[in-house]
PDB file of C-alpha atoms in Angstrom:
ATOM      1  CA  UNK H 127     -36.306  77.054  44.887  1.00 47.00           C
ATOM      2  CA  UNK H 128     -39.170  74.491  44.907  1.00 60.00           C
ATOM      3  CA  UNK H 129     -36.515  71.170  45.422  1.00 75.00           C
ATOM      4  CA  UNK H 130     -36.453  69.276  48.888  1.00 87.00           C
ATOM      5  CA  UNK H 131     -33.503  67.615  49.894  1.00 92.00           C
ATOM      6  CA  UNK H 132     -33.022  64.440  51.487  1.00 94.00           C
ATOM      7  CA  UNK H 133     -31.151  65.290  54.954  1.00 95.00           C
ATOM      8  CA  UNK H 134     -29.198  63.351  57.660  1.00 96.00           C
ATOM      9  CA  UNK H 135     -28.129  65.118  60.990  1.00 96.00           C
ATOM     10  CA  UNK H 136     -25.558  63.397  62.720  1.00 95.00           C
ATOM     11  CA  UNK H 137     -25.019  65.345  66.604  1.00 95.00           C
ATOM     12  CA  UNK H 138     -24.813  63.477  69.675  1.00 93.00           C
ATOM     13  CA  UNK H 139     -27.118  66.368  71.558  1.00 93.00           C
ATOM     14  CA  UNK H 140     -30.250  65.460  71.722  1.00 93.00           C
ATOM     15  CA  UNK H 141     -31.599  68.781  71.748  1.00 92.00           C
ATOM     16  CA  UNK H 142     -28.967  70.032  69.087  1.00 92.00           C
ATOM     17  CA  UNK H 143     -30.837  67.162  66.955  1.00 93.00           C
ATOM     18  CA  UNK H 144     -34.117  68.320  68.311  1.00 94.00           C
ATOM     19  CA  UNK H 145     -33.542  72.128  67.157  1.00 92.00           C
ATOM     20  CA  UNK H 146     -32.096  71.624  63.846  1.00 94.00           C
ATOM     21  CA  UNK H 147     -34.846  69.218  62.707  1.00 94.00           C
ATOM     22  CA  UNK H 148     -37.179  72.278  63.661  1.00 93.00           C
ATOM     23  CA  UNK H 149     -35.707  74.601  61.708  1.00 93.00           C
ATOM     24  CA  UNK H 150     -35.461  72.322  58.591  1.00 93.00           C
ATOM     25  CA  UNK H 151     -38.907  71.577  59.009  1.00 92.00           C
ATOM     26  CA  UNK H 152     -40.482  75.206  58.997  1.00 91.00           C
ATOM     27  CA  UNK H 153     -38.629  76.191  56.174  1.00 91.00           C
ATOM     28  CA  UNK H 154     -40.113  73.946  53.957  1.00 90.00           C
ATOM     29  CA  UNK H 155     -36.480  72.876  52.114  1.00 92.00           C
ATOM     30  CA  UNK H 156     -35.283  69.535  53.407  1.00 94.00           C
ATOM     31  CA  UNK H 157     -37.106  65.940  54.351  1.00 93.00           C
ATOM     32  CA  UNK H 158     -35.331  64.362  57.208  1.00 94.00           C
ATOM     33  CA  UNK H 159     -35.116  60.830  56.683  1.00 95.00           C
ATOM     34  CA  UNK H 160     -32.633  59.495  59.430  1.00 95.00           C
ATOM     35  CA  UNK H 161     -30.486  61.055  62.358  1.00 96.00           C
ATOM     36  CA  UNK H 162     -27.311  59.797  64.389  1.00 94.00           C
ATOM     37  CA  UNK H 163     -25.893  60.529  67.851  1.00 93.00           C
ATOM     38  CA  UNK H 164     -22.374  59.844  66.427  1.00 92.00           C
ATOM     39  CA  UNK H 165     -19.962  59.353  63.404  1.00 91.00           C
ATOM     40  CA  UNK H 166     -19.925  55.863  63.178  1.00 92.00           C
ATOM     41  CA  UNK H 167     -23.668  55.878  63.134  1.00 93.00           C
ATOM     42  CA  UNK H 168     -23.473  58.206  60.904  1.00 93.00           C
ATOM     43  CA  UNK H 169     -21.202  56.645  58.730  1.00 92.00           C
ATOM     44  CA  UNK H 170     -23.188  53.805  57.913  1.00 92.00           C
ATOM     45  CA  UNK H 171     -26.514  55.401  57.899  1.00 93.00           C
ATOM     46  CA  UNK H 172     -24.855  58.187  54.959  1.00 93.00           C
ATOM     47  CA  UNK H 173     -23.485  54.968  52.720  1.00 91.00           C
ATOM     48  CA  UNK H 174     -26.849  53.213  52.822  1.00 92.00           C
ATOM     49  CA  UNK H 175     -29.476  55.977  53.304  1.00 93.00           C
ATOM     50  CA  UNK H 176     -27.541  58.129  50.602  1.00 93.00           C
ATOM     51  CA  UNK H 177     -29.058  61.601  51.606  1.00 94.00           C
ATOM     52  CA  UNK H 178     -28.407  64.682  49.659  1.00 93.00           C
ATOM     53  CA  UNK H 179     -27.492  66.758  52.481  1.00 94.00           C
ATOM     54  CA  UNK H 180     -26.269  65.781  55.819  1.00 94.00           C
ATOM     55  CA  UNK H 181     -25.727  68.548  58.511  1.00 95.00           C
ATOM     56  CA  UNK H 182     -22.848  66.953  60.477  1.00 93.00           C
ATOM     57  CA  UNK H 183     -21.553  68.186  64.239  1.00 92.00           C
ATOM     58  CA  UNK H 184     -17.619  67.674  64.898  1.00 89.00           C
ATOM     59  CA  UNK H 185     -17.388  66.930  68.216  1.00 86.00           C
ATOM     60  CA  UNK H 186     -18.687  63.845  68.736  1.00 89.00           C
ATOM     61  CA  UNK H 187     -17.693  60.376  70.949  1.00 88.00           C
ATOM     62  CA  UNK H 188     -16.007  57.478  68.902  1.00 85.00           C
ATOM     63  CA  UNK H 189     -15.842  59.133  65.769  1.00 89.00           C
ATOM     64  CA  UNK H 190     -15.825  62.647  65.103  1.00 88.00           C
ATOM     65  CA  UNK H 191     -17.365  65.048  62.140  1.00 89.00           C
ATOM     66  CA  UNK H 192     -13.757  64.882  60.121  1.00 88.00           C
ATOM     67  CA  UNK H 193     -12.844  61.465  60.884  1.00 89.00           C
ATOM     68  CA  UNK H 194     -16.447  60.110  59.416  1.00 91.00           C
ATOM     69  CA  UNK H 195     -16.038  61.553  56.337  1.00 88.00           C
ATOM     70  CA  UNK H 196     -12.923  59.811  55.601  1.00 85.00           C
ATOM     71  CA  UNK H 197     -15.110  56.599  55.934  1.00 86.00           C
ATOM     72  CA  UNK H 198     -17.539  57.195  53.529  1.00 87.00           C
ATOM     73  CA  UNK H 199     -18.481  56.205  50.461  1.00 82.00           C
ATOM     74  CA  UNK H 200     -20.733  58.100  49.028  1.00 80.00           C
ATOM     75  CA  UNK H 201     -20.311  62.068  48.319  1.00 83.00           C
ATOM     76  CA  UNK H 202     -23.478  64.058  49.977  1.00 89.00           C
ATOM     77  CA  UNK H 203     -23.679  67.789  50.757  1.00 91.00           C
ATOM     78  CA  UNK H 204     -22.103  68.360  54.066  1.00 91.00           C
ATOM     79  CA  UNK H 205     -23.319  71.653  56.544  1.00 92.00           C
ATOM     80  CA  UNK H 206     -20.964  71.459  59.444  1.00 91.00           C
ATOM     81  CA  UNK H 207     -23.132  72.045  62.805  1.00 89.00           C
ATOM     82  CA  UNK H 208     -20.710  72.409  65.730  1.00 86.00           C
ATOM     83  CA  UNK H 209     -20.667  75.026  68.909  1.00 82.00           C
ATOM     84  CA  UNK H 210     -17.259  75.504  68.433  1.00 74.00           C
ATOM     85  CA  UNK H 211     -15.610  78.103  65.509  1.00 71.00           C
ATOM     86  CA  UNK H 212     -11.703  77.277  65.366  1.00 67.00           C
ATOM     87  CA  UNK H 213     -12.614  74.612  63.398  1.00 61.00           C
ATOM     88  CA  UNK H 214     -13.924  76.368  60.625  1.00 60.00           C
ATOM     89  CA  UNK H 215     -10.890  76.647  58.005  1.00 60.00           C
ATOM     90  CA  UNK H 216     -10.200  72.610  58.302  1.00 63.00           C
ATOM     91  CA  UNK H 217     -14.064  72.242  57.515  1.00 58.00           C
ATOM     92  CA  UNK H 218     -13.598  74.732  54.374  1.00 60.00           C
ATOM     93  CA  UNK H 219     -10.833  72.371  53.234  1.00 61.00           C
ATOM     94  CA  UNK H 220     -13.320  69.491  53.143  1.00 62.00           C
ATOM     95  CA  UNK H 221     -15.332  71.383  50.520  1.00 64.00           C
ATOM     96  CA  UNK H 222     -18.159  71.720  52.765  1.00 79.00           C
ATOM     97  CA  UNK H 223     -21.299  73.692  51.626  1.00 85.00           C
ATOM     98  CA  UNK H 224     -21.022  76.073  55.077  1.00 87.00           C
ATOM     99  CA  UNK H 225     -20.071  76.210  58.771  1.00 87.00           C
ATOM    100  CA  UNK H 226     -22.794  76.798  61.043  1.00 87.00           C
ATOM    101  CA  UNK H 227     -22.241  77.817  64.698  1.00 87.00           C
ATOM    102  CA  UNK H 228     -24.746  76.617  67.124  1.00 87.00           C
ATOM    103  CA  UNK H 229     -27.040  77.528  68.076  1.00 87.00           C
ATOM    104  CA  UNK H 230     -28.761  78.214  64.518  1.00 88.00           C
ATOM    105  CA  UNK H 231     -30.216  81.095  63.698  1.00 87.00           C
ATOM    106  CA  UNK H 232     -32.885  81.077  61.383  1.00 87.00           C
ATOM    107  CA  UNK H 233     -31.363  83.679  58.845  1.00 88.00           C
ATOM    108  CA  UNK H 234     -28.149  82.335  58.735  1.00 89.00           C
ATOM    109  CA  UNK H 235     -29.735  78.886  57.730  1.00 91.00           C
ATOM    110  CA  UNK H 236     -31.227  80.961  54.886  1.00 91.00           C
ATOM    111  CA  UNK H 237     -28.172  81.732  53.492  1.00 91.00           C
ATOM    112  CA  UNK H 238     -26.678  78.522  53.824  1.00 90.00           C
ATOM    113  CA  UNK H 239     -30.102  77.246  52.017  1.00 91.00           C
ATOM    114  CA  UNK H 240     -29.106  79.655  49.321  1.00 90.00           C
ATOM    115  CA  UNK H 241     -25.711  78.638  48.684  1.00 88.00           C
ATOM    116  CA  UNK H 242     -26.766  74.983  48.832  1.00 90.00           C
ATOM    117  CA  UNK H 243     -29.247  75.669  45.776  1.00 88.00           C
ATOM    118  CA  UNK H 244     -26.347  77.650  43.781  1.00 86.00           C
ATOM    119  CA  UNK H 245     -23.831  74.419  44.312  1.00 84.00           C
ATOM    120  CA  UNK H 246     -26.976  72.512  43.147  1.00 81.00           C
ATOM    121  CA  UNK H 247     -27.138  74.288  40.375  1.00 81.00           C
ATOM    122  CA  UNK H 248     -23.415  74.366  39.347  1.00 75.00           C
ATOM    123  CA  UNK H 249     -23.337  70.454  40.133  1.00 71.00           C
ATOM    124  CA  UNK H 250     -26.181  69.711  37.401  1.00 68.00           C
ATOM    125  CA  UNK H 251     -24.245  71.617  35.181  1.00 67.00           C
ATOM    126  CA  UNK H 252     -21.402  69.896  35.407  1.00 62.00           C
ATOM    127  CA  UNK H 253     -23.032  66.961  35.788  1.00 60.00           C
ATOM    128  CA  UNK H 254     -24.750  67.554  32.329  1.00 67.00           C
ATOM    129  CA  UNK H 255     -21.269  68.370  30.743  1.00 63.00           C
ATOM    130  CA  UNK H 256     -19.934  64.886  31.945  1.00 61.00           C
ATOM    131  CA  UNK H 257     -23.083  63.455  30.039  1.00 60.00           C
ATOM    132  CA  UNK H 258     -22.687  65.153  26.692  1.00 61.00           C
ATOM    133  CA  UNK H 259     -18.514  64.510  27.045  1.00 58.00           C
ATOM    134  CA  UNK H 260     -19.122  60.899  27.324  1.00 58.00           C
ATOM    135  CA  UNK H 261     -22.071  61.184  24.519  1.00 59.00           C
ATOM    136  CA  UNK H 262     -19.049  62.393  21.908  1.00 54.00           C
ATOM    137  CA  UNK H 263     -16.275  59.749  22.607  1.00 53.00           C
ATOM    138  CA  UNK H 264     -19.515  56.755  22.829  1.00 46.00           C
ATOM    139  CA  UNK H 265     -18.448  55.208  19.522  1.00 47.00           C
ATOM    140  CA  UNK H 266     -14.798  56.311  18.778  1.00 51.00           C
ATOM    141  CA  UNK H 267     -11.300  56.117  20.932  1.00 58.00           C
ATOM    142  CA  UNK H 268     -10.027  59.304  22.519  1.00 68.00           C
ATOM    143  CA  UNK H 269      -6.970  61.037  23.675  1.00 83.00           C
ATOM    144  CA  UNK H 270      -8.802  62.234  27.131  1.00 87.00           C
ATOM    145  CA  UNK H 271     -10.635  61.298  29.495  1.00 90.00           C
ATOM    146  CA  UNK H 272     -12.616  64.088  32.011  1.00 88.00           C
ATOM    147  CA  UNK H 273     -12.281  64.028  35.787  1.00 88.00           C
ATOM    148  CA  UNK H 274     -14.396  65.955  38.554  1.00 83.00           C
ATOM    149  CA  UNK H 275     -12.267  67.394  41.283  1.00 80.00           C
ATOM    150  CA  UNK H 276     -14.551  70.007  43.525  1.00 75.00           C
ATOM    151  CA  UNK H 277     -16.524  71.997  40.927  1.00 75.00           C
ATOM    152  CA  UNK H 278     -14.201  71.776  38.297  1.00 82.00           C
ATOM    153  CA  UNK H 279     -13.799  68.548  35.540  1.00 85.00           C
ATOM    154  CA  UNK H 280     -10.162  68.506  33.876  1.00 88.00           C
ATOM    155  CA  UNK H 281      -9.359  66.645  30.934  1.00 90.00           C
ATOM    156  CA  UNK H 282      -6.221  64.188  31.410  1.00 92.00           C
ATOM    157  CA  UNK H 283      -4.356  63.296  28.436  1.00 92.00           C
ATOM    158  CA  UNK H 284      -4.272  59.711  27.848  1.00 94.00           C
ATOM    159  CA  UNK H 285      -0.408  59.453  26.788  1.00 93.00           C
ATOM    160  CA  UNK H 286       0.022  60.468  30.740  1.00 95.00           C
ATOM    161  CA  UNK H 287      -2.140  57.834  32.168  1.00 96.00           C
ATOM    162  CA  UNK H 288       0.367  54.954  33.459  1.00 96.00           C
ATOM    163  CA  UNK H 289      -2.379  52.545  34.076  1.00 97.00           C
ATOM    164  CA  UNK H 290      -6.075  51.732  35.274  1.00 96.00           C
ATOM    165  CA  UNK H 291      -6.967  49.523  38.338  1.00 96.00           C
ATOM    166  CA  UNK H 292     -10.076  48.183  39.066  1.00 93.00           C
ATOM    167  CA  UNK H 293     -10.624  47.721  43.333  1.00 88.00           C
ATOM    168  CA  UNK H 294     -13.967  47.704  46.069  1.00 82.00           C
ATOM    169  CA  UNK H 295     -16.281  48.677  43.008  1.00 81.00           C
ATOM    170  CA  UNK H 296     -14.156  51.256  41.846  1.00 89.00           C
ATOM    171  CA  UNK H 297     -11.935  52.227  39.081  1.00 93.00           C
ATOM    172  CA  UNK H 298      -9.021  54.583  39.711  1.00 95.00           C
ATOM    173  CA  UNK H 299      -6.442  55.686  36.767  1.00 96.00           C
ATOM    174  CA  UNK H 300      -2.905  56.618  37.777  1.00 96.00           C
ATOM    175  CA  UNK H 301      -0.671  59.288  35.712  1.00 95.00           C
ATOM    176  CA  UNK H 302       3.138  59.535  34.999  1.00 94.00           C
ATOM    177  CA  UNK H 303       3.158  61.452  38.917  1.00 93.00           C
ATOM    178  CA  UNK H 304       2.130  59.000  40.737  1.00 92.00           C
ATOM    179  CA  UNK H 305      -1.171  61.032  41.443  1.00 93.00           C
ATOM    180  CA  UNK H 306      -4.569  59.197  41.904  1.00 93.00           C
ATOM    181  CA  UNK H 307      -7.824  59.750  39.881  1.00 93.00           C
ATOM    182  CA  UNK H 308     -11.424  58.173  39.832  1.00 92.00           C
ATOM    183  CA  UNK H 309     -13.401  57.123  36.946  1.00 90.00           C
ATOM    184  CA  UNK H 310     -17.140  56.345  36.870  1.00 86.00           C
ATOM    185  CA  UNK H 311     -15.913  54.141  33.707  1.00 87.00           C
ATOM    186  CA  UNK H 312     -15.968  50.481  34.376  1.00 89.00           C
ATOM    187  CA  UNK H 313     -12.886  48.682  33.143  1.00 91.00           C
ATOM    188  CA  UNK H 314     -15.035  46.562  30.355  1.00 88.00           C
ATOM    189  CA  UNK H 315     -16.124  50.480  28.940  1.00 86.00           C
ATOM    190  CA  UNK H 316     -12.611  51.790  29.422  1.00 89.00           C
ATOM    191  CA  UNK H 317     -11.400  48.710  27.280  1.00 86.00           C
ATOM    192  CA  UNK H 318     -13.613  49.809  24.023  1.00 82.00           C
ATOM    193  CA  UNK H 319     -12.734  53.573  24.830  1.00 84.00           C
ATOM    194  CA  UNK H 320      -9.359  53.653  24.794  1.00 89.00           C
ATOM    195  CA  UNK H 321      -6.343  53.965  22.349  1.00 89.00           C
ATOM    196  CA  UNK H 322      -4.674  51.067  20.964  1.00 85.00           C
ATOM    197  CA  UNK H 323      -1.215  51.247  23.346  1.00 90.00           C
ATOM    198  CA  UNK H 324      -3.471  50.313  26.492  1.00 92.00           C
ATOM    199  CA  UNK H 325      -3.993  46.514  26.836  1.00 91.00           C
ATOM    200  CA  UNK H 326      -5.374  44.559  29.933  1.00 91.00           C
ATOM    201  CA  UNK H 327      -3.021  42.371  31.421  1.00 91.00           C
ATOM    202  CA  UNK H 328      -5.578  41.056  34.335  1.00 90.00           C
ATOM    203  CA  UNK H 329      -9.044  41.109  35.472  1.00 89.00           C
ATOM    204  CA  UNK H 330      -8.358  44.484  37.297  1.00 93.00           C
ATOM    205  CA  UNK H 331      -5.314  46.226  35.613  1.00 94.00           C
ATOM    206  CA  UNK H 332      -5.737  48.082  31.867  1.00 95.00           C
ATOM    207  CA  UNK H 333      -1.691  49.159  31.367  1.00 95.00           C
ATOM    208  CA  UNK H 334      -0.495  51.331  29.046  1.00 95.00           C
ATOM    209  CA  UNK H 335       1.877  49.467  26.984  1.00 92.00           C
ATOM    210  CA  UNK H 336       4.230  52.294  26.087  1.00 92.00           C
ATOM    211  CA  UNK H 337       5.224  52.950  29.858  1.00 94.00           C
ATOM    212  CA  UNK H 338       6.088  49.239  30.323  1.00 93.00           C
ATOM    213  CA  UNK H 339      10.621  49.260  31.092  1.00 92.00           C
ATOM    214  CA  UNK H 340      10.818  45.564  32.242  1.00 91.00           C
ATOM    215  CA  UNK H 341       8.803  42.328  32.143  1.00 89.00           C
ATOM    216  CA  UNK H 342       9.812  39.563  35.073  1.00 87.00           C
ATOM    217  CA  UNK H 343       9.063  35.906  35.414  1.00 83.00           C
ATOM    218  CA  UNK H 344       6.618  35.353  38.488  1.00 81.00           C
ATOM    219  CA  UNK H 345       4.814  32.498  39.454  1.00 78.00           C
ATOM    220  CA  UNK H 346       2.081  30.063  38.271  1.00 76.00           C
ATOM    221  CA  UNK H 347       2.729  31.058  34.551  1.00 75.00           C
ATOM    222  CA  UNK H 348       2.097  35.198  35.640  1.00 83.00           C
ATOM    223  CA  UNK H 349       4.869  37.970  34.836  1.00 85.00           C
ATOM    224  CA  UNK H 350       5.379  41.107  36.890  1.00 89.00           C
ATOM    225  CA  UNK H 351       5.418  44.191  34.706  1.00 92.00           C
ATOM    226  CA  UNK H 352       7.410  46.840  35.667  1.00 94.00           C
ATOM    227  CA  UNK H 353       6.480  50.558  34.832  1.00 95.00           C
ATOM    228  CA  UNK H 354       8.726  53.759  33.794  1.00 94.00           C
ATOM    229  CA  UNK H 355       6.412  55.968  35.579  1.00 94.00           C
ATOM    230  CA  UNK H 356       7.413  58.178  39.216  1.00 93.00           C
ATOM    231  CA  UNK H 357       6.586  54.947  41.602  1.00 93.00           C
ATOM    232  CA  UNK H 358       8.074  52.235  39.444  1.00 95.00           C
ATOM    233  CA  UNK H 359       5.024  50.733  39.488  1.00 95.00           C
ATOM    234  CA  UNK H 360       4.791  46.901  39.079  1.00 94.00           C
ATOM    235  CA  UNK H 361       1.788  45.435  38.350  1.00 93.00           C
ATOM    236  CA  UNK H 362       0.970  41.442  38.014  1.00 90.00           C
ATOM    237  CA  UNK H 363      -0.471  39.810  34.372  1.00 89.00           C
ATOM    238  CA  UNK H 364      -3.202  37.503  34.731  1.00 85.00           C
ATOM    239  CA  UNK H 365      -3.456  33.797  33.755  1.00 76.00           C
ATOM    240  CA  UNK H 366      -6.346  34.334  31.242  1.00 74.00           C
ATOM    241  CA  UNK H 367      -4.439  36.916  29.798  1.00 75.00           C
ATOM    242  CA  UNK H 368      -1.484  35.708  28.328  1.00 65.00           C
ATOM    243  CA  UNK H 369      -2.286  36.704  24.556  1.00 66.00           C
ATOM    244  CA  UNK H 370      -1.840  40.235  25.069  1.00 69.00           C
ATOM    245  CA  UNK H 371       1.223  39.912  26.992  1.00 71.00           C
ATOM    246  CA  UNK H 372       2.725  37.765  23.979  1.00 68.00           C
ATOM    247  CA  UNK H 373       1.643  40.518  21.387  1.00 67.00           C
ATOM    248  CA  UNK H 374       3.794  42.979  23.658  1.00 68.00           C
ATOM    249  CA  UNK H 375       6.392  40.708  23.939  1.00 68.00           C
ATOM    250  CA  UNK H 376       6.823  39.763  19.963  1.00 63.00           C
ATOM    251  CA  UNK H 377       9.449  41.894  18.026  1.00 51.00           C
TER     252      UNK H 377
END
């Protein structure tokens, strides 16, 4: 267990921030490269600093432990720091890596040190899996496509996937349910990858065709396309795609 890992602390105690940094130091696991006093601090410091850990409080002023993690955007190791223990189910749900109560004591930050390297561990794994997934379907089409949720990736079939929308950098893929996924796949990638009954009807929006009930005029030359799927979803066709919407459309 040789690895350091890149660390925020976000606590607005100065001596809370003062301790902890101690402890990381003497045992040798973690290089501190930033702290905050609060969660919006925090916040921005975790999106651009992008640490691998960050040991976060809960009570804090302007933005608490919870609320900042809705606001990120990047997916770091979280310890939960706080004085206070009736919190510690809610932090669980977050998929945190543990729950420490203040004030840390040394062994108990060894054991939270050893289930950080185990989630590591299982992360690489996975992370490797992903890799060699993507390796197989490089140069042909395929029926799934793999998404991490926790430790786990799942394989959605493709004949469930209503459609894929490109927005803020991302690319989120919505089933028949109406449930939400993300993609690492860019929407140019997705368009080589997959099967023949998806076609992109705009710059952000790859539909699949088969799902499509009802096609309606809108405006400036554009159509609205309205899904079969749970939420009735209607989606708007670009300009600079109107071939593909006339190959739907011929009989």
């Amino acid at each position: 267990m040789s690895k350091k890992y890149t660390s925020i602390i976000i606590d607005d105690e100065p001596h809370a921030r003062i301790r902890l940094k101690q402890l990381l130091e003497e045992t040798g696991k973690f290089e501190l490269i930033a702290e905050a006093k609060d969660g919006i601090e925090g916040k921005d410091l975790v999106n651009n600093q992008k640490p691998e850990v960050v040991f976060l409080d809960i009570h804090m002023p302007g933005m608490d432990g919870f609320e900042m993690l809705d606001h990120i955007e990047y997916d770091p190791f979280i310890i939960f720091c706080t004085a206070y223990d009736q919190y510690a189910l809610k932090a669980f749900e977050t998929h945190s890596v543990d729950y420490l109560l203040k004030p840390v004591e040394v062994p108990r930050l060894i054991k939270t040190i050893e289930k950080l390297y185990r989630l590591s561990e299982q992360n690489n794994i996975i992370h490797q899996m992903r890799l060699e997934l993507e390796k197989l379907s490089l140069h042909r089409k395929t029926n799934m496509i793999p998404v991490k949720i926790g430790d786990r990736i799942i394989l959605i079939n493709l004949d469930q996937v209503a459609y894929f929308e490109a927005s803020n950098k991302s690319v989120h893929f919505y089933d028949l349910n109406g449930r939400k996924f993300l993609t690492d796949h860019s929407l140019q990638t997705l368009s080589t990858k997959l099967p023949d009954y998806f076609i992109r009807i705009s710059r952000s929006v790859i539909v699949n065709q088969t799902f499509i009930s009802e096609c309606r005029k809108y405006f400036k030359g554009k159509y609205t396309l309205v899904l079969n799927d749970k939420e009735k979803s209607k989606l708007i066709t670009g300009n600079s795609y109107a071939d593909q919407l006339k190959l739907l459309l011929e009989f």
